[in-house]
PDB file of C-alpha atoms in Angstrom:
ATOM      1  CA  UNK E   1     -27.407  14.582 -11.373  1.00 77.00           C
ATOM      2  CA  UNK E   2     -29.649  13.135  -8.901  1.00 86.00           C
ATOM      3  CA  UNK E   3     -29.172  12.354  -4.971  1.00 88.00           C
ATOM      4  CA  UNK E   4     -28.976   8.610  -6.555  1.00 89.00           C
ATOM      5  CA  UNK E   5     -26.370   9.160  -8.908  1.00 90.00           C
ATOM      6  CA  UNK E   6     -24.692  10.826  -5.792  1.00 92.00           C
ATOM      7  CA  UNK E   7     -25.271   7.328  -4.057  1.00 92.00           C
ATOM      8  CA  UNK E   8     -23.747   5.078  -6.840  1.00 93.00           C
ATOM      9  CA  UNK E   9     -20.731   7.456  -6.813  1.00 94.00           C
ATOM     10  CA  UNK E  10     -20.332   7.011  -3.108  1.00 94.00           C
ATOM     11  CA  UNK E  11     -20.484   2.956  -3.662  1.00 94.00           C
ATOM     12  CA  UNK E  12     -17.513   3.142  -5.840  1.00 93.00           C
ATOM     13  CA  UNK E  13     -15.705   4.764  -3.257  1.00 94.00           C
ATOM     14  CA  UNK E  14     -16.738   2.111  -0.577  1.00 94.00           C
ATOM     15  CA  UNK E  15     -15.207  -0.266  -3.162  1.00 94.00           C
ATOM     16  CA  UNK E  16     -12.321   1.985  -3.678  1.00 93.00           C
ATOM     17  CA  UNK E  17     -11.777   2.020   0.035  1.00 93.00           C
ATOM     18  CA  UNK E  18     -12.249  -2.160   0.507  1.00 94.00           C
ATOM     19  CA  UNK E  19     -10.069  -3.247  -2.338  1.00 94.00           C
ATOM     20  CA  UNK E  20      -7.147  -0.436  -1.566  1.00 93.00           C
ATOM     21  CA  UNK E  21      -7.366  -0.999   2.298  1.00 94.00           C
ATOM     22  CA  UNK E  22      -7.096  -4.990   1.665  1.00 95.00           C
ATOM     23  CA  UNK E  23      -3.739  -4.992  -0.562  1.00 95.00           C
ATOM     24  CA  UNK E  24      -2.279  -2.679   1.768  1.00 94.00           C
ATOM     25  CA  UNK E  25      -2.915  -4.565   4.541  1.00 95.00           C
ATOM     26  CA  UNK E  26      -1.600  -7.819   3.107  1.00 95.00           C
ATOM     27  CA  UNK E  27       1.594  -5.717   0.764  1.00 95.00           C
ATOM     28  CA  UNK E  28       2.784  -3.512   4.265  1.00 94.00           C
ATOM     29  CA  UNK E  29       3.601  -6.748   5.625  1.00 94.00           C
ATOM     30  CA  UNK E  30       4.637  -8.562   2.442  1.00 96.00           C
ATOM     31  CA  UNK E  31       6.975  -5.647   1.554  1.00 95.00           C
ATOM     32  CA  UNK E  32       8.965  -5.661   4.606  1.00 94.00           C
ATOM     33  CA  UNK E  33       9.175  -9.526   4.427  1.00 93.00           C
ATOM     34  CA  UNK E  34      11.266  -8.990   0.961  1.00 94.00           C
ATOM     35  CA  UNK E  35      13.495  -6.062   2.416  1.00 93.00           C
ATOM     36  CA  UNK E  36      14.562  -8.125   5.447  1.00 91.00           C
ATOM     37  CA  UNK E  37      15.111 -10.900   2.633  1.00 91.00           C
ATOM     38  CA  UNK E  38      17.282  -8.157   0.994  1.00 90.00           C
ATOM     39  CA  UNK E  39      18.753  -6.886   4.271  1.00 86.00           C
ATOM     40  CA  UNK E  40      20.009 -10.367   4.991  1.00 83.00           C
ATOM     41  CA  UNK E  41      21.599 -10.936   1.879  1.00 80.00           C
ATOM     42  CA  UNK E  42      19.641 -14.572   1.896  1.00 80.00           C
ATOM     43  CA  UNK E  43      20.924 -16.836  -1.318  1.00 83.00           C
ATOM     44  CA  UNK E  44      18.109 -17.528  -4.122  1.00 87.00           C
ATOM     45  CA  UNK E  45      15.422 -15.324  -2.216  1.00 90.00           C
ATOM     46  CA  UNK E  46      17.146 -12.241  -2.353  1.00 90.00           C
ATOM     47  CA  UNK E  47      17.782 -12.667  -6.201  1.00 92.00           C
ATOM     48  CA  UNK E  48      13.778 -13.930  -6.621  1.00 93.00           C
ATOM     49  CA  UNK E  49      13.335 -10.623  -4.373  1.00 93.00           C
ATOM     50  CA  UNK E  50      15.110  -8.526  -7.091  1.00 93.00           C
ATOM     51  CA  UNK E  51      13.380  -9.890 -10.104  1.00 94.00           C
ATOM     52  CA  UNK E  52      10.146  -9.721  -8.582  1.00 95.00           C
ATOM     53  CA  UNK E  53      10.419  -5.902  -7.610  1.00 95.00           C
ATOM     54  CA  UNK E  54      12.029  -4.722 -10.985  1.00 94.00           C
ATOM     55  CA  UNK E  55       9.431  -6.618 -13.334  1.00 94.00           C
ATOM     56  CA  UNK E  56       6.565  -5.410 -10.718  1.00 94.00           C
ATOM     57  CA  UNK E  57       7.359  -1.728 -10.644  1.00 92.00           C
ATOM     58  CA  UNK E  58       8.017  -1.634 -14.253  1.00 92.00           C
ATOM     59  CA  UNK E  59       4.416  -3.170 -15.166  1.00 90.00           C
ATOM     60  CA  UNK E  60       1.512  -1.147 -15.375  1.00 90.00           C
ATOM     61  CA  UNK E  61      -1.550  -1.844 -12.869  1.00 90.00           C
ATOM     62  CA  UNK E  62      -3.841  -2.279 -15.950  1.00 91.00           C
ATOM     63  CA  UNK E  63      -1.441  -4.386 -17.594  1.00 92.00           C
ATOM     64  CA  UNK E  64      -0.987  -6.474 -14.119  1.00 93.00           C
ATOM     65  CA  UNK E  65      -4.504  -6.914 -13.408  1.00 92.00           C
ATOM     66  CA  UNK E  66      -5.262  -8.588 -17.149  1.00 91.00           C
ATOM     67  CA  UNK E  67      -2.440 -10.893 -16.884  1.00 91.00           C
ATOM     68  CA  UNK E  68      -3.576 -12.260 -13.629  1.00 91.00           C
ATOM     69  CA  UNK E  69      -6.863 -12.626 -14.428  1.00 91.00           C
ATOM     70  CA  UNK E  70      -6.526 -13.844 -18.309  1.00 89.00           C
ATOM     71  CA  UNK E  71      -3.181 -15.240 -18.416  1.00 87.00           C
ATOM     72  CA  UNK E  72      -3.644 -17.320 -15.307  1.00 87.00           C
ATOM     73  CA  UNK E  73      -6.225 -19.797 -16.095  1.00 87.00           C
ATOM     74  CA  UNK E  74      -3.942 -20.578 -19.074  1.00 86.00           C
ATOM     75  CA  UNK E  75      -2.198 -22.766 -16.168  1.00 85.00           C
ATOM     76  CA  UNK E  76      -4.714 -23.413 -14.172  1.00 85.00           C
ATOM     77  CA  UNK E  77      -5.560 -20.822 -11.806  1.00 86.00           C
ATOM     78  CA  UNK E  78      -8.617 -19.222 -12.033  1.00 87.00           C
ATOM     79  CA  UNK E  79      -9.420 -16.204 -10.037  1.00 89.00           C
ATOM     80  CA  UNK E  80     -12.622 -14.270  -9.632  1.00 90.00           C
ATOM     81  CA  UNK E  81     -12.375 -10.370 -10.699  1.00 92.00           C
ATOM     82  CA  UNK E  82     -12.247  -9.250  -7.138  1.00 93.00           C
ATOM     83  CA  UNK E  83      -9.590 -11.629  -6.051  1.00 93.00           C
ATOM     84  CA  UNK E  84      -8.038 -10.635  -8.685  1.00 93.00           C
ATOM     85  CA  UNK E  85      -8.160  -7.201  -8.499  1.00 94.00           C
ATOM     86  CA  UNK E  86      -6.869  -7.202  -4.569  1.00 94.00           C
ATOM     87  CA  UNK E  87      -3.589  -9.723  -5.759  1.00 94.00           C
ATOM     88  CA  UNK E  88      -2.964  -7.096  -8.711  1.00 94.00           C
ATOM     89  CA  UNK E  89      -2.721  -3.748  -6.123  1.00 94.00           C
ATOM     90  CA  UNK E  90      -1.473  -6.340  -3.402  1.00 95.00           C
ATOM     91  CA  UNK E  91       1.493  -7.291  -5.864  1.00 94.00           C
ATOM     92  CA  UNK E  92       2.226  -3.585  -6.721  1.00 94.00           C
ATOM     93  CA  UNK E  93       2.131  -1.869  -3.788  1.00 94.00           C
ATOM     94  CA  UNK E  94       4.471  -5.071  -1.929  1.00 95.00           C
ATOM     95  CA  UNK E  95       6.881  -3.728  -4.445  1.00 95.00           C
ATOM     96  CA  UNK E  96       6.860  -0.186  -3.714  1.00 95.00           C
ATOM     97  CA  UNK E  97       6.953  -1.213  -0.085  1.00 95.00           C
ATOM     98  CA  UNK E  98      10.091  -3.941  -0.668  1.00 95.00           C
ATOM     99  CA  UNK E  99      12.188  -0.570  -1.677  1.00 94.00           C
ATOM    100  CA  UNK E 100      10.477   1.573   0.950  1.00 94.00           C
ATOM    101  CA  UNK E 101      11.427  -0.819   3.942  1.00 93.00           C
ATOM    102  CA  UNK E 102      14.693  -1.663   2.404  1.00 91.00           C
ATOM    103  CA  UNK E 103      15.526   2.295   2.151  1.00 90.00           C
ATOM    104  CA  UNK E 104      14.603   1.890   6.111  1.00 88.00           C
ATOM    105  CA  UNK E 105      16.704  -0.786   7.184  1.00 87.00           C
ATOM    106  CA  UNK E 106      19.744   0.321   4.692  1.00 86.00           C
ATOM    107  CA  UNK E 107      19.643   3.729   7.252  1.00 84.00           C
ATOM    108  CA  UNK E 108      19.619   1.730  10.315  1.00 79.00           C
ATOM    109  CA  UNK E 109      22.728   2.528  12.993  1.00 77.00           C
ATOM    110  CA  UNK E 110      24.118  -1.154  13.080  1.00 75.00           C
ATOM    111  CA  UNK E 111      25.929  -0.104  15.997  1.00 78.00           C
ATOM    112  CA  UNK E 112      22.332  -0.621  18.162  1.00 77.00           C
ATOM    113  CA  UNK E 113      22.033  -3.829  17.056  1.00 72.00           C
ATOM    114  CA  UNK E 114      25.499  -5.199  18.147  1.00 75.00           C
ATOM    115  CA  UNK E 115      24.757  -3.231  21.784  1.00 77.00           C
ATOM    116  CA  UNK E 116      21.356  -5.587  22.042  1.00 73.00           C
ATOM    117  CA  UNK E 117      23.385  -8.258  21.159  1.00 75.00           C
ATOM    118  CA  UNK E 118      25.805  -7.275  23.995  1.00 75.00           C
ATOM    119  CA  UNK E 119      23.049  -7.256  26.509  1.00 74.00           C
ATOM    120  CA  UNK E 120      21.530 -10.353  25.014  1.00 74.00           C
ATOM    121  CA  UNK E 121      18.727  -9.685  23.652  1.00 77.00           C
ATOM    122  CA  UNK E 122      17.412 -12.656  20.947  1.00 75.00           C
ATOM    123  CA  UNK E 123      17.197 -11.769  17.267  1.00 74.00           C
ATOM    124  CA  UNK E 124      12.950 -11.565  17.530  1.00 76.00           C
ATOM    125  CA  UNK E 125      13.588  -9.046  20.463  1.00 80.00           C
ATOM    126  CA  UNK E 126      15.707  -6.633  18.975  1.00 78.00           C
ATOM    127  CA  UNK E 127      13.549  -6.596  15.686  1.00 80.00           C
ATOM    128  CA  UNK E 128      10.407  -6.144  17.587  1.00 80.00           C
ATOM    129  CA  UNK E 129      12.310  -3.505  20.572  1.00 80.00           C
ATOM    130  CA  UNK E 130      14.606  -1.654  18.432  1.00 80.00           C
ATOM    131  CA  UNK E 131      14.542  -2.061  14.418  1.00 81.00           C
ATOM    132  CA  UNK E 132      10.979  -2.273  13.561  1.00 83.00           C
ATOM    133  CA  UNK E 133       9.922   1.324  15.794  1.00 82.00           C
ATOM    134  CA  UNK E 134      12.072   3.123  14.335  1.00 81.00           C
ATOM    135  CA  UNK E 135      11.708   1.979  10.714  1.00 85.00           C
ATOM    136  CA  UNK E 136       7.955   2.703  11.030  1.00 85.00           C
ATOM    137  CA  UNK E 137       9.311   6.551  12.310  1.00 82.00           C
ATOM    138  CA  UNK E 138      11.620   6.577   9.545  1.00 85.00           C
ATOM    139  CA  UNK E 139       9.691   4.929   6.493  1.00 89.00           C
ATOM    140  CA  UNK E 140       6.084   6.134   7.356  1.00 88.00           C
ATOM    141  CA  UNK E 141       5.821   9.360   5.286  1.00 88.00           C
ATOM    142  CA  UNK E 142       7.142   7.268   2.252  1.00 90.00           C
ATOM    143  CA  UNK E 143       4.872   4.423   3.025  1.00 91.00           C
ATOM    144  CA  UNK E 144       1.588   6.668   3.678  1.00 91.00           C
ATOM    145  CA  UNK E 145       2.377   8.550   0.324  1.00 91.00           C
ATOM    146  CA  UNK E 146       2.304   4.495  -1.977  1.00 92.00           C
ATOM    147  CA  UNK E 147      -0.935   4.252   0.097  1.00 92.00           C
ATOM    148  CA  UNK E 148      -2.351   7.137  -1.526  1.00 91.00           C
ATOM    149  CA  UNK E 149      -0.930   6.470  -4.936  1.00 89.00           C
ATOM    150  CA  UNK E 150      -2.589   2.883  -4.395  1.00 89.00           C
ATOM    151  CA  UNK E 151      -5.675   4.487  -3.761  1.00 90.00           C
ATOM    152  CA  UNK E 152      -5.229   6.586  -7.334  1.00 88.00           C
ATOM    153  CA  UNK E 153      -4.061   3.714  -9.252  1.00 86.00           C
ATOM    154  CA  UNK E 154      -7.340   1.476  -8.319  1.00 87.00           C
ATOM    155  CA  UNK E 155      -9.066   2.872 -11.365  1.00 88.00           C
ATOM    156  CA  UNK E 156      -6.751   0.280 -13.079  1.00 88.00           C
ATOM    157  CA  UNK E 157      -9.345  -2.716 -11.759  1.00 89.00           C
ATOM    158  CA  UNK E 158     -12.043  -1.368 -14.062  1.00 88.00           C
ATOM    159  CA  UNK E 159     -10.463  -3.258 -17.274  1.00 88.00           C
ATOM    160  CA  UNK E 160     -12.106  -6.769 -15.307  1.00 89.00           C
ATOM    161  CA  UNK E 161     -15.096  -4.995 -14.549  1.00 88.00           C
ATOM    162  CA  UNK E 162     -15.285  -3.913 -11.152  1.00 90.00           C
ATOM    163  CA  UNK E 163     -16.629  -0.220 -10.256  1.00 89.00           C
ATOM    164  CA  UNK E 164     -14.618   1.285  -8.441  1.00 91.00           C
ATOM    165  CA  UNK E 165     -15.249   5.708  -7.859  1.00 93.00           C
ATOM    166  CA  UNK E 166     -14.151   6.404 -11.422  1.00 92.00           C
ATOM    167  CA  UNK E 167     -16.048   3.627 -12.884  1.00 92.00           C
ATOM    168  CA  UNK E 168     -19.146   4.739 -11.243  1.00 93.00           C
ATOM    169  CA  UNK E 169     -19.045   8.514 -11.853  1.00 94.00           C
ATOM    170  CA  UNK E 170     -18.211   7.503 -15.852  1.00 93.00           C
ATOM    171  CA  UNK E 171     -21.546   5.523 -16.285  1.00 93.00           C
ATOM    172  CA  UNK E 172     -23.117   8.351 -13.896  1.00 94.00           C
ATOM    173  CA  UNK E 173     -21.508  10.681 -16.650  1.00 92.00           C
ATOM    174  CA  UNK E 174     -22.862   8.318 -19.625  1.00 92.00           C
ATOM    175  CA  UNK E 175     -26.214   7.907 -18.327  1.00 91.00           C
ATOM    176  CA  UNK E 176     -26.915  12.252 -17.838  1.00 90.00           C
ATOM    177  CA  UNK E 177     -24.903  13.031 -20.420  1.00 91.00           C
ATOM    178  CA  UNK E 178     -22.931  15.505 -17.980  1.00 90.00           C
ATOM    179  CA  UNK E 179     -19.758  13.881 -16.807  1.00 90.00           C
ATOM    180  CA  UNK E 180     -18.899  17.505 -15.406  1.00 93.00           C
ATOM    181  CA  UNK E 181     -20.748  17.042 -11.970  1.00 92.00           C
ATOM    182  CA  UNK E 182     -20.004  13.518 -11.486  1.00 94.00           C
ATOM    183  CA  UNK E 183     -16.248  13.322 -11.852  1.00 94.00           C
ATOM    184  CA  UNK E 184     -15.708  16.647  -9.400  1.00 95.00           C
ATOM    185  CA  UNK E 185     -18.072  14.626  -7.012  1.00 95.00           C
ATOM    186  CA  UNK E 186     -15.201  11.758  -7.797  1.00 94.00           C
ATOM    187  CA  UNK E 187     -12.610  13.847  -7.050  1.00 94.00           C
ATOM    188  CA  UNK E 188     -13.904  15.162  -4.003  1.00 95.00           C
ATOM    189  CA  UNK E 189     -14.250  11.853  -2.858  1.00 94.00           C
ATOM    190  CA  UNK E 190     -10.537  10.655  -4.096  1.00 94.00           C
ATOM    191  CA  UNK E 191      -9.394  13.442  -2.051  1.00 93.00           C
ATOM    192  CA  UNK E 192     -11.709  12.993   1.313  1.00 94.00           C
ATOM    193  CA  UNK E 193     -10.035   9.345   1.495  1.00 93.00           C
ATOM    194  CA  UNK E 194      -6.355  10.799   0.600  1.00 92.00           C
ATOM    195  CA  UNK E 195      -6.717  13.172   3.471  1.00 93.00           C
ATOM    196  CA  UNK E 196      -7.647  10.375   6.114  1.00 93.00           C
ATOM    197  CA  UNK E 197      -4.168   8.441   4.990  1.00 90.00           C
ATOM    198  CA  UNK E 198      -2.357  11.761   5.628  1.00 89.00           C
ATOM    199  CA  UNK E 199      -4.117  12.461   8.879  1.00 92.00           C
ATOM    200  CA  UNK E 200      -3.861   9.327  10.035  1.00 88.00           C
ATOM    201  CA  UNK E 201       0.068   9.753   9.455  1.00 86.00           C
ATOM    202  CA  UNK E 202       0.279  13.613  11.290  1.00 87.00           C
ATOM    203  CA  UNK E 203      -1.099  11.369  14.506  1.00 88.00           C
ATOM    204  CA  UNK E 204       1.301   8.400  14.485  1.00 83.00           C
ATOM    205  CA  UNK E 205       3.659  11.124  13.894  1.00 80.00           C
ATOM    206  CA  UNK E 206       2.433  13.593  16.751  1.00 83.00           C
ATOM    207  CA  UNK E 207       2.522  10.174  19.233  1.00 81.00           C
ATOM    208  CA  UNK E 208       5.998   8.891  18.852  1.00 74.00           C
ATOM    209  CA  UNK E 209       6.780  12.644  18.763  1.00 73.00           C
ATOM    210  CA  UNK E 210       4.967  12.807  22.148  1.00 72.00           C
ATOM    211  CA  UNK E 211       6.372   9.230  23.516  1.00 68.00           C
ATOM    212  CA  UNK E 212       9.918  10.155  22.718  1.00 63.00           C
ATOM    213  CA  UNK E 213       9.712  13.604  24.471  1.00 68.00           C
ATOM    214  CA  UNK E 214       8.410  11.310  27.569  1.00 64.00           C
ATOM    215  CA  UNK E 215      11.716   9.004  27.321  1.00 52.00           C
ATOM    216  CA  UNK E 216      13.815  12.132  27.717  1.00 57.00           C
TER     217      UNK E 216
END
């Protein structure tokens, strides 16, 4: 295996990165849309809420990411393979997220709520103050571990023809006829990018750690 093979490898993961850092991005926010739909109890939505997360979380990614790029333009909507990959991992990882939030907000001390409300603060204010800090505290480990498992399940995006860090070490593999070398070079890589999620989370962590020992 050449320093080039090495290279086309370490595109896939750039394209790994892109596509998993995009859904997440769009399904963090999506996901705790749905759970404060579920939190409220709010008619029609809540029940679309439901459907959407069981069906979701019970389809696989490959399975997911055909459907919405062949079964689509059966009605109309056509969507190029990248598009299409980033609504497939948006979609799954929105549904993880709905439970992951909702698991959050189900565990939140009502009581702080009604003592806002006592001082007055607006509904927006006492989301924004009180609720959403501490379900970031509370829901981030869950939430940092669906962004790795997002990360793992991109290989599903191959089956429309994207290469993605699996993709690109099997045709490295094909093309030497030594898949040994390439796929640990894969894995090196999968687990380089898992390692800056978890970091990442060990600093939010150590800050609120560090700005709550300041508000005592």
């Amino acid at each position: 295996m050449t320093w080039y093979d090495v290279y086309a490898i370490f595109q896939g993961a750039v394209f790994t990165v892109s596509i998993s850092l995009a859904s997440i991005v769009i399904g963090l926010p999506l996901g705790l849309g749905f759970a404060l739909i579920r939190w409220s109890s709010v008619p029609v939505l809540d029940r679309f809420v439901v459907v959407y997360v069981s069906v979701i979380r019970a389809s696989p990614a490959v399975t997911l990411a055909l459907l919405i790029f062949f079964a689509l333009p059966v009605v109309g909507i056509s969507l190029g393979a990248v598009t299409a990959a980033v609504v497939t991992l948006t979609l799954s990882t929105a549904a993880f997220n709905t439970e992951i939030w909702r698991g959050a907000l189900m565990s939140f001390p009502r009581e702080q709520l009604e003592s806002a409300r006592a001082f007055g603060m607006t509904r927006g204010l006492r989301f924004r103050r009180i609720v959403f800090p501490q379900l970031v505290h509370s829901a981030l480990p869950a939430l940092v571990n669906e962004m790795t498992l997002q990360v793992k399940s991109s290989p599903a995006i191959a089956v429309l023809g994207l290469v993605d860090i699996t993709r690109a070490a099997s045709r490295v593999g094909a093309r030497t006829y030594d898949p040994l070398p390439p796929f640990v070079v894969a894995l090196v890589l999968y687990s380089l990018i898992v390692a800056v999620f978890v970091m990442t989370q060990r600093l939010i962590e150590r800050r609120r750690a560090a700005e709550m020992e300041a508000l005592r």
